[in-house]
Amino acid sequence: MVLTKQLQDVLTRQKQKWEEICEDLKRFEEDPLILITKVFKGGDLFLAERLKQEGEQKLIDAHDYWIQHLLPSLHEYFSEDGVELKVEEGLALSHIYIEFEGELVAHFSPYWRTFVSYGVPGKESLMTERHKIEEELKILEEEREAKYLLYENPSILAEDDIVRYTKAILRPKKFKEDMRVSIEEVHERIGVAQRKLVSITNELEYKEMQYRIVDDCLEKIKRKVSRWNDFVFIDASKEELE
């Protein structure tokens, strides 16, 4: 008897919930954001689960219909120049992807209530490359300094390389010329590395400028998303760095 009463209560609540959703959906075309503010609020997938019981295609068709109306309303709600919203066609409950001036910068899910920021594409790889070149420059400059010391004072070789030191003493002009050529080769490699470093630094400065523009745009969008109260915000770029 108790079990029957509990089951009746569950069915009654489900019926009430379904009736509420049906009432909300009557206003959907007039106010597509109701999908976010009410129907899927709190990550409630009741409607999606009911549709899926009718078959995956039923849910896909419903999602395509929702997105057809939802994206224009979201674009108007966010009201940011350079922003384009996209979804994966044919995928039920797809994330909504946010592109800024053609670059993918974030995605969010009205269904699972998450908002994920990516940052500026390519920035982290450039920072890694710059660090690699800086380390290479440090090694090359130490190598050049060591060769200069040998050029000026071949006797340094006496402790570690007696054979080479003997050759330097016996043929000092050849030793000096060989060292000069070797120093010049290292100097040229340093020049190449320095030019690469300047190029990457300039590119990073541009990326930093882009980052500030993108970050400003995303902050404005996130403030509007936060008005829905139940979204979790994730910064994927920071997680990658950690």
Coordinates of C-alpha atoms in Angstrom, one line a residue:
M1 CA 0.0 0.0 0.0
V2 CA 2.8 2.4 0.9
L3 CA 4.7 1.5 -2.2
T4 CA 1.5 2.1 -4.3
K5 CA 1.1 5.5 -2.7
Q6 CA 4.7 6.4 -3.4
L7 CA 4.4 5.4 -7.0
Q8 CA 1.2 7.4 -7.4
D9 CA 3.1 10.5 -5.9
V10 CA 5.9 10.0 -8.4
L11 CA 3.5 9.7 -11.3
T12 CA 1.5 12.7 -10.1
R13 CA 4.7 14.8 -9.9
Q14 CA 5.8 13.7 -13.3
K15 CA 2.4 14.5 -14.8
Q16 CA 2.6 18.0 -13.2
K17 CA 6.1 18.5 -14.5
W18 CA 5.1 17.4 -18.0
E19 CA 2.1 19.8 -17.9
E20 CA 4.4 22.7 -16.8
I21 CA 6.9 21.9 -19.6
C22 CA 4.1 21.8 -22.2
E23 CA 2.9 25.2 -21.0
D24 CA 6.4 26.6 -21.2
L25 CA 6.9 25.2 -24.7
K26 CA 3.7 27.0 -25.9
R27 CA 5.7 30.2 -25.4
F28 CA 9.0 28.9 -26.9
E29 CA 8.8 30.5 -30.3
E30 CA 7.9 33.8 -28.7
D31 CA 10.6 33.5 -26.1
P32 CA 13.2 30.8 -27.1
L33 CA 15.4 31.5 -24.0
I34 CA 12.7 29.9 -21.9
L35 CA 14.4 26.6 -22.9
I36 CA 17.4 27.8 -20.8
T37 CA 15.6 29.8 -18.1
K38 CA 12.9 27.2 -17.3
V39 CA 12.7 24.0 -19.2
F40 CA 16.3 22.8 -18.6
K41 CA 17.0 24.9 -15.5
G42 CA 19.3 23.2 -13.1
G43 CA 20.3 20.6 -15.7
D44 CA 16.9 19.0 -15.6
L45 CA 16.8 16.6 -18.6
F46 CA 13.2 15.4 -18.0
L47 CA 12.0 16.7 -21.4
A48 CA 15.1 15.2 -23.3
E49 CA 14.6 11.9 -21.6
R50 CA 10.9 11.7 -22.4
L51 CA 11.7 12.5 -26.1
K52 CA 14.5 10.0 -26.2
Q53 CA 12.0 7.3 -25.1
E54 CA 10.3 7.9 -28.4
G55 CA 13.6 7.3 -30.2
E56 CA 16.9 9.1 -30.7
Q57 CA 15.7 10.7 -34.0
K58 CA 12.8 12.3 -32.2
L59 CA 15.2 14.0 -29.8
I60 CA 17.5 15.1 -32.6
D61 CA 14.6 16.6 -34.5
A62 CA 13.4 18.4 -31.4
H63 CA 16.9 19.7 -30.7
D64 CA 17.2 21.0 -34.3
Y65 CA 13.9 22.8 -33.9
W66 CA 15.0 24.4 -30.6
I67 CA 18.4 25.5 -32.0
Q68 CA 16.7 27.1 -35.0
H69 CA 15.0 29.5 -32.7
L70 CA 17.5 29.6 -29.8
L71 CA 20.7 30.7 -31.6
P72 CA 19.2 34.0 -32.9
S73 CA 17.8 34.8 -29.5
L74 CA 21.1 34.0 -27.8
H75 CA 23.0 36.1 -30.3
E76 CA 20.7 39.0 -29.6
Y77 CA 20.9 38.4 -25.8
F78 CA 24.8 38.3 -25.8
S79 CA 24.9 41.3 -28.3
E80 CA 28.6 41.1 -29.0
D81 CA 30.2 42.1 -32.3
G82 CA 32.3 39.4 -33.9
V83 CA 30.6 36.6 -32.1
E84 CA 29.1 33.7 -33.9
L85 CA 27.2 30.7 -32.3
K86 CA 27.3 27.2 -33.8
V87 CA 26.3 23.7 -32.9
E88 CA 27.1 20.2 -34.2
E89 CA 24.3 19.4 -36.6
G90 CA 22.5 16.1 -36.1
L91 CA 23.8 15.7 -32.6
A92 CA 21.2 15.8 -29.9
L93 CA 21.9 18.2 -27.0
S94 CA 25.0 19.5 -28.8
H95 CA 27.1 22.1 -27.0
I96 CA 26.7 25.6 -28.3
Y97 CA 30.1 26.8 -29.6
I98 CA 31.2 30.4 -29.4
E99 CA 33.4 31.8 -32.1
F100 CA 35.0 35.2 -32.0
E101 CA 36.2 36.6 -35.3
G102 CA 36.4 33.0 -36.7
E103 CA 38.3 31.5 -33.7
L104 CA 36.7 29.0 -31.3
V105 CA 37.0 30.6 -27.9
A106 CA 34.3 28.8 -25.7
H107 CA 31.4 26.5 -25.6
F108 CA 28.5 26.1 -23.2
S109 CA 25.7 23.7 -22.6
P110 CA 22.1 24.9 -21.8
Y111 CA 21.4 21.3 -20.8
W112 CA 24.4 20.4 -18.5
R113 CA 24.8 24.0 -17.4
T114 CA 28.5 24.4 -18.1
F115 CA 30.4 27.2 -19.7
V116 CA 34.0 26.4 -20.9
S117 CA 36.5 29.1 -22.0
Y118 CA 39.4 28.1 -24.2
G119 CA 41.4 31.3 -24.3
V120 CA 43.4 32.3 -27.5
P121 CA 44.3 29.4 -29.7
G122 CA 48.1 28.9 -30.2
K123 CA 49.2 31.0 -27.3
E124 CA 50.4 28.2 -25.1
S125 CA 52.4 26.5 -27.9
L126 CA 54.1 29.9 -28.7
M127 CA 55.0 30.3 -25.0
T128 CA 56.5 26.8 -25.0
E129 CA 58.5 27.6 -28.2
R130 CA 59.8 30.8 -26.7
H131 CA 61.0 29.1 -23.6
K132 CA 62.7 26.5 -25.7
I133 CA 64.6 29.1 -27.8
E134 CA 65.5 31.1 -24.6
E135 CA 67.1 27.9 -23.2
E136 CA 68.9 27.3 -26.6
L137 CA 70.2 30.9 -26.6
K138 CA 71.5 30.5 -23.0
I139 CA 73.4 27.3 -24.0
L140 CA 74.8 28.9 -27.2
E141 CA 76.0 32.0 -25.4
E142 CA 77.8 29.9 -22.8
E143 CA 79.4 27.9 -25.6
R144 CA 80.5 31.1 -27.3
E145 CA 82.0 32.4 -24.1
A146 CA 83.9 29.2 -23.5
K147 CA 85.3 29.3 -27.0
Y148 CA 86.4 33.0 -26.6
L149 CA 88.3 32.0 -23.4
L150 CA 90.0 29.2 -25.3
Y151 CA 90.9 31.5 -28.2
E152 CA 92.5 33.9 -25.7
N153 CA 94.0 31.3 -23.4
P154 CA 94.7 27.9 -24.9
S155 CA 96.4 26.8 -21.7
I156 CA 92.9 26.1 -20.3
L157 CA 93.0 22.9 -22.3
A158 CA 96.0 21.6 -20.4
E159 CA 93.9 20.2 -17.6
D160 CA 91.2 18.5 -19.6
D161 CA 92.5 17.8 -23.1
I162 CA 96.3 17.5 -23.2
V163 CA 96.4 16.3 -26.8
R164 CA 94.4 19.3 -28.1
Y165 CA 96.5 21.6 -25.9
T166 CA 99.7 20.1 -27.5
K167 CA 98.4 20.8 -31.0
A168 CA 97.5 24.4 -30.0
I169 CA 101.0 25.0 -28.7
L170 CA 102.7 23.4 -31.8
R171 CA 100.4 25.1 -34.3
P172 CA 99.1 28.3 -32.6
K173 CA 98.0 30.0 -35.9
K174 CA 95.9 27.1 -37.0
F175 CA 94.4 26.7 -33.5
K176 CA 93.4 30.4 -33.5
E177 CA 91.9 30.2 -37.0
D178 CA 89.9 27.1 -36.1
M179 CA 88.6 28.7 -33.0
R180 CA 87.7 31.9 -34.9
V181 CA 85.7 29.9 -37.4
S182 CA 84.0 27.9 -34.6
I183 CA 83.2 31.1 -32.7
E184 CA 81.7 32.6 -35.9
E185 CA 79.5 29.5 -36.4
V186 CA 78.1 29.7 -32.9
H187 CA 77.6 33.5 -33.4
E188 CA 75.6 32.8 -36.5
R189 CA 73.4 30.2 -34.7
I190 CA 72.8 32.8 -31.9
G191 CA 71.7 35.3 -34.5
V192 CA 69.2 32.8 -36.0
A193 CA 67.9 32.0 -32.5
Q194 CA 67.6 35.7 -31.6
R195 CA 65.6 36.4 -34.8
K196 CA 63.3 33.5 -34.0
L197 CA 62.9 34.8 -30.5
V198 CA 62.0 38.3 -31.7
S199 CA 59.5 36.9 -34.2
I200 CA 57.8 34.7 -31.5
T201 CA 57.8 37.5 -29.0
N202 CA 56.1 39.8 -31.5
E203 CA 53.5 37.1 -32.2
L204 CA 52.9 36.6 -28.5
E205 CA 52.4 40.3 -28.0
Y206 CA 49.7 40.1 -30.8
K207 CA 48.2 37.0 -29.1
E208 CA 48.2 38.9 -25.8
M209 CA 46.3 41.7 -27.4
Q210 CA 43.9 39.2 -28.9
Y211 CA 43.6 37.5 -25.5
R212 CA 42.5 40.8 -23.9
I213 CA 39.9 41.4 -26.6
V214 CA 38.6 37.9 -26.4
D215 CA 38.7 37.9 -22.6
D216 CA 36.7 41.1 -22.5
C217 CA 34.1 39.7 -24.8
L218 CA 33.8 36.4 -22.9
E219 CA 33.6 38.2 -19.6
K220 CA 30.6 40.2 -20.9
I221 CA 29.0 37.0 -22.2
K222 CA 29.7 35.1 -18.9
R223 CA 28.1 37.9 -16.9
K224 CA 24.9 37.4 -18.9
V225 CA 25.1 33.6 -18.6
S226 CA 25.6 34.0 -14.8
R227 CA 22.2 35.7 -14.6
W228 CA 20.7 32.2 -15.1
N229 CA 22.3 31.4 -11.7
D230 CA 23.1 27.7 -12.1
F231 CA 26.0 27.5 -14.6
V232 CA 29.4 26.2 -13.8
F233 CA 32.3 28.2 -15.4
I234 CA 35.5 26.4 -16.4
D235 CA 38.7 27.9 -17.8
A236 CA 40.2 25.1 -19.9
S237 CA 43.3 27.2 -20.8
K238 CA 44.3 27.5 -17.1
E239 CA 43.7 23.8 -16.5
E240 CA 46.0 22.9 -19.3
L241 CA 48.8 25.1 -17.8
E242 CA 48.4 23.4 -14.4

